[in-house]
């Protein structure tokens, strides 16, 4: 079964304490991406990766880092979380083949920074 | 500057009637458009897509229409069912542009289908 798996699903943390949200996909997709969803703002892209060792900023990259050392994993790193990073985060992946751009999402990670 | 706009944050429809969700875009490089559906506490799920070489794509109760000259697309749900109540996101990408694979999302429209 095609899956995008995120962990943790729920996390409450304190300002400044580094955290990592993991993302793994089992579809051998080249492209992976992180989005955050906030009320009234929809889905905004944080970072994306076209392939291993290839990452680029999305619309709202400030305060985040990513890495893509292997194809299946794309962790999101918050080096020093702040309360404005309280949000619902989605990891996504898709194949860059000729079939189109159907993107698969994980179930989301609720992050609260206090 | 929003490249993909869903100007209606919410829509309420009676069960059995048609739901029409609208989406406008500004980037003429976009050539592939998708609709995603999202229930609370779940990730968005793919619903239907359309390539810029078409003006209509149909899948069961869902039809997407594309008007390239107006840079407008719409999702029609007929007949609407209470289980369709969700947030619907429009998304666009330029598959053959420099940001291949990069999907731009609208802010979403919350659809409520009343029994």
CSV table of C-alpha atoms in Angstrom, one decimal:
chain,number,residue,atom,x,y,z
A,1,UNK,CA,0.0,0.0,0.0
A,2,UNK,CA,1.3,3.4,-1.0
A,3,UNK,CA,2.1,5.4,2.2
A,4,UNK,CA,3.6,8.6,3.4
A,5,UNK,CA,4.3,8.2,7.1
A,6,UNK,CA,5.0,11.1,9.5
A,7,UNK,CA,6.1,11.0,13.1
A,8,UNK,CA,5.2,12.2,15.6
A,9,UNK,CA,1.6,12.8,14.9
A,10,UNK,CA,1.2,15.1,17.9
A,11,UNK,CA,3.8,17.0,19.8
A,12,UNK,CA,3.9,19.8,22.4
A,13,UNK,CA,7.3,21.3,22.9
A,14,UNK,CA,8.9,24.4,24.4
A,15,UNK,CA,10.5,27.3,22.7
A,16,UNK,CA,14.0,26.7,21.6
A,17,UNK,CA,14.1,23.0,22.0
A,18,UNK,CA,15.2,21.4,18.8
A,19,UNK,CA,12.9,18.9,17.2
A,20,UNK,CA,12.6,16.7,14.1
A,21,UNK,CA,9.5,15.5,12.3
A,22,UNK,CA,10.3,12.5,10.3
A,23,UNK,CA,8.7,11.6,6.9
A,24,UNK,CA,9.1,8.4,5.0
A,25,UNK,CA,7.5,7.2,1.7
A,26,UNK,CA,7.4,3.7,0.2
A,27,UNK,CA,6.7,4.6,-3.4
A,28,UNK,CA,10.2,5.4,-4.5
A,29,UNK,CA,9.1,8.9,-5.4
A,30,UNK,CA,11.8,11.4,-6.4
A,31,UNK,CA,9.9,14.5,-5.1
A,32,UNK,CA,9.1,15.2,-1.5
A,33,UNK,CA,7.8,18.3,0.2
A,34,UNK,CA,6.7,19.8,3.5
A,35,UNK,CA,3.6,22.0,3.9
A,36,UNK,CA,2.1,23.7,6.9
A,37,UNK,CA,-1.6,24.4,7.2
A,38,UNK,CA,-2.8,27.4,9.2
A,39,UNK,CA,-6.4,28.7,9.5
A,40,UNK,CA,-7.2,31.1,6.7
A,41,UNK,CA,-3.9,30.5,4.9
A,42,UNK,CA,-4.4,27.1,3.4
A,43,UNK,CA,-1.4,24.9,2.6
A,44,UNK,CA,1.9,26.7,2.3
A,45,UNK,CA,5.0,25.0,1.2
A,46,UNK,CA,8.1,25.0,3.5
A,47,UNK,CA,10.7,23.1,1.6
A,48,UNK,CA,10.8,20.6,-1.2
A,49,UNK,CA,13.3,18.1,-2.7
A,50,UNK,CA,13.5,17.0,-6.3
A,51,UNK,CA,15.8,14.0,-5.4
A,52,UNK,CA,18.5,12.8,-3.0
A,53,UNK,CA,20.7,15.7,-1.9
A,54,UNK,CA,18.6,18.2,-3.9
A,55,UNK,CA,16.5,20.5,-1.7
A,56,UNK,CA,15.0,24.0,-2.2
A,57,UNK,CA,13.0,26.6,-0.3
A,58,UNK,CA,9.3,26.8,-0.7
A,59,UNK,CA,7.2,29.8,0.3
A,60,UNK,CA,7.8,29.8,4.1
A,61,UNK,CA,11.2,28.3,4.8
A,62,UNK,CA,12.2,30.6,7.7
A,63,UNK,CA,13.0,28.6,10.9
A,64,UNK,CA,13.1,25.2,9.2
A,65,UNK,CA,15.8,22.9,7.8
A,66,UNK,CA,15.5,19.7,5.8
A,67,UNK,CA,17.8,17.0,4.5
A,68,UNK,CA,17.4,14.3,1.9
A,69,UNK,CA,20.2,11.8,2.4
A,70,UNK,CA,18.1,8.9,1.0
A,71,UNK,CA,15.2,8.8,-1.3
A,72,UNK,CA,12.5,7.5,1.1
A,73,UNK,CA,13.2,10.0,4.0
A,74,UNK,CA,12.7,13.7,4.2
A,75,UNK,CA,12.9,15.0,7.8
A,76,UNK,CA,11.8,18.5,8.8
A,77,UNK,CA,14.0,20.1,11.4
A,78,UNK,CA,13.1,22.9,13.7
A,79,UNK,CA,16.4,24.0,15.2
A,80,UNK,CA,14.9,26.5,17.6
A,81,UNK,CA,11.1,26.3,17.5
A,82,UNK,CA,9.0,29.4,18.2
A,83,UNK,CA,5.3,29.7,19.0
A,84,UNK,CA,4.6,31.0,15.5
A,85,UNK,CA,5.6,27.5,14.2
A,86,UNK,CA,2.6,26.0,16.0
A,87,UNK,CA,0.8,24.5,13.1
A,88,UNK,CA,-0.4,21.3,11.3
A,89,UNK,CA,2.4,19.9,9.1
A,90,UNK,CA,2.0,17.7,6.1
A,91,UNK,CA,4.7,15.7,4.3
A,92,UNK,CA,4.0,14.8,0.7
A,93,UNK,CA,5.6,12.9,-2.1
A,94,UNK,CA,5.0,12.3,-5.8
A,95,UNK,CA,6.6,10.7,-8.8
A,96,UNK,CA,8.0,13.0,-11.4
A,97,UNK,CA,7.1,10.6,-14.2
A,98,UNK,CA,4.9,11.5,-17.2
A,99,UNK,CA,1.7,10.4,-15.5
A,100,UNK,CA,1.1,13.7,-13.9
A,101,UNK,CA,1.6,15.3,-10.6
A,102,UNK,CA,-0.6,13.3,-8.2
A,103,UNK,CA,0.8,14.0,-4.8
A,104,UNK,CA,0.4,11.8,-1.8
A,105,UNK,CA,0.1,13.3,1.7
A,106,UNK,CA,0.9,12.0,5.1
A,107,UNK,CA,-1.7,12.1,7.8
A,108,UNK,CA,-0.3,15.3,9.4
A,109,UNK,CA,1.7,16.3,12.5
A,110,UNK,CA,0.2,18.6,15.0
A,111,UNK,CA,2.9,20.7,16.5
A,112,UNK,CA,2.4,23.1,19.4
A,113,UNK,CA,5.3,25.3,20.6
A,114,UNK,CA,4.7,26.9,24.0
B,1,UNK,CA,1.0,37.4,-4.2
B,2,UNK,CA,-1.3,34.4,-4.5
B,3,UNK,CA,-0.9,32.4,-7.7
B,4,UNK,CA,-3.9,30.2,-6.9
B,5,UNK,CA,-7.0,31.7,-5.4
B,6,UNK,CA,-10.1,30.2,-4.0
B,7,UNK,CA,-12.2,33.2,-3.2
B,8,UNK,CA,-15.0,31.5,-1.3
B,9,UNK,CA,-13.8,30.3,2.1
B,10,UNK,CA,-17.1,28.3,2.6
B,11,UNK,CA,-20.0,26.9,0.7
B,12,UNK,CA,-23.3,25.4,1.9
B,13,UNK,CA,-25.4,23.1,-0.3
B,14,UNK,CA,-28.4,21.0,0.1
B,15,UNK,CA,-28.0,17.2,-0.3
B,16,UNK,CA,-28.8,16.1,-3.8
B,17,UNK,CA,-28.1,19.5,-5.4
B,18,UNK,CA,-25.0,20.6,-7.3
B,19,UNK,CA,-21.9,21.9,-5.5
B,20,UNK,CA,-19.6,24.2,-7.5
B,21,UNK,CA,-16.2,25.2,-6.2
B,22,UNK,CA,-14.2,27.8,-8.0
B,23,UNK,CA,-10.5,28.4,-8.4
B,24,UNK,CA,-8.6,31.1,-10.2
B,25,UNK,CA,-4.9,31.2,-11.1
B,26,UNK,CA,-2.5,33.9,-12.3
B,27,UNK,CA,0.5,32.0,-13.6
B,28,UNK,CA,0.1,31.2,-17.3
B,29,UNK,CA,2.9,28.6,-17.0
B,30,UNK,CA,0.6,26.3,-15.0
B,31,UNK,CA,-0.4,23.3,-17.1
B,32,UNK,CA,-1.8,20.8,-14.6
B,33,UNK,CA,-4.5,21.3,-12.0
B,34,UNK,CA,-5.7,19.2,-9.2
B,35,UNK,CA,-8.4,19.1,-6.5
B,36,UNK,CA,-7.8,17.7,-3.1
B,37,UNK,CA,-10.3,16.9,-0.4
B,38,UNK,CA,-9.5,17.2,3.3
B,39,UNK,CA,-11.4,15.9,6.3
B,40,UNK,CA,-10.5,17.2,9.8
B,41,UNK,CA,-7.4,15.5,11.3
B,42,UNK,CA,-6.5,13.8,8.1
B,43,UNK,CA,-4.1,14.5,5.3
B,44,UNK,CA,-5.4,15.9,2.0
B,45,UNK,CA,-6.4,13.2,-0.5
B,46,UNK,CA,-6.4,13.5,-4.3
B,47,UNK,CA,-9.8,13.9,-5.9
B,48,UNK,CA,-9.5,14.7,-9.6
B,49,UNK,CA,-7.1,16.4,-12.0
B,50,UNK,CA,-7.0,18.1,-15.4
B,51,UNK,CA,-4.3,18.8,-17.9
B,52,UNK,CA,-4.2,22.1,-19.7
B,53,UNK,CA,-4.8,20.3,-23.0
B,54,UNK,CA,-8.3,19.4,-21.8
B,55,UNK,CA,-11.2,21.6,-20.8
B,56,UNK,CA,-13.2,19.0,-18.9
B,57,UNK,CA,-12.5,15.8,-16.9
B,58,UNK,CA,-15.1,13.7,-15.3
B,59,UNK,CA,-14.9,11.0,-12.6
B,60,UNK,CA,-18.2,9.7,-11.3
B,61,UNK,CA,-20.0,12.5,-9.5
B,62,UNK,CA,-17.0,14.9,-9.8
B,63,UNK,CA,-16.3,17.0,-12.9
B,64,UNK,CA,-13.5,19.6,-13.3
B,65,UNK,CA,-13.8,22.3,-15.9
B,66,UNK,CA,-10.9,24.4,-17.1
B,67,UNK,CA,-11.2,27.7,-18.9
B,68,UNK,CA,-7.6,28.6,-19.8
B,69,UNK,CA,-8.4,32.0,-21.3
B,70,UNK,CA,-10.0,33.1,-18.0
B,71,UNK,CA,-7.5,31.2,-15.9
B,72,UNK,CA,-10.3,29.6,-14.1
B,73,UNK,CA,-11.3,26.1,-13.1
B,74,UNK,CA,-14.2,24.7,-11.2
B,75,UNK,CA,-15.1,21.5,-9.5
B,76,UNK,CA,-18.7,20.3,-9.8
B,77,UNK,CA,-20.1,17.7,-7.5
B,78,UNK,CA,-23.5,16.2,-8.6
B,79,UNK,CA,-25.4,15.1,-6.6
B,80,UNK,CA,-23.8,16.4,-3.4
B,81,UNK,CA,-23.9,14.1,-0.4
B,82,UNK,CA,-23.3,14.8,3.3
B,83,UNK,CA,-20.1,12.7,3.1
B,84,UNK,CA,-18.7,15.3,0.7
B,85,UNK,CA,-18.6,17.8,3.5
B,86,UNK,CA,-14.9,18.7,3.7
B,87,UNK,CA,-12.3,21.3,2.8
B,88,UNK,CA,-11.5,21.3,-0.9
B,89,UNK,CA,-8.1,22.6,-2.1
B,90,UNK,CA,-7.3,23.6,-5.6
B,91,UNK,CA,-3.7,23.1,-6.7
B,92,UNK,CA,-1.7,24.0,-9.8
B,93,UNK,CA,1.7,23.1,-11.2
B,94,UNK,CA,4.0,23.8,-14.1
B,95,UNK,CA,5.1,20.4,-15.1
B,96,UNK,CA,7.5,21.5,-17.7
B,97,UNK,CA,8.7,24.6,-16.1
B,98,UNK,CA,11.7,25.1,-13.8
B,99,UNK,CA,9.8,24.0,-10.7
B,100,UNK,CA,8.5,20.7,-12.0
B,101,UNK,CA,6.5,19.0,-9.3
B,102,UNK,CA,6.1,22.1,-7.2
B,103,UNK,CA,2.4,22.3,-6.4
B,104,UNK,CA,0.9,25.7,-5.4
B,105,UNK,CA,-2.3,25.4,-3.3
B,106,UNK,CA,-5.2,27.7,-2.9
B,107,UNK,CA,-6.5,28.5,0.6
B,108,UNK,CA,-9.3,26.0,0.4
B,109,UNK,CA,-13.1,26.1,0.4
B,110,UNK,CA,-15.1,24.5,3.2
B,111,UNK,CA,-18.1,22.6,1.7
B,112,UNK,CA,-21.0,21.7,3.9
B,113,UNK,CA,-23.7,19.5,2.5
B,114,UNK,CA,-26.9,19.6,4.5
B,115,UNK,CA,-29.1,16.5,4.7
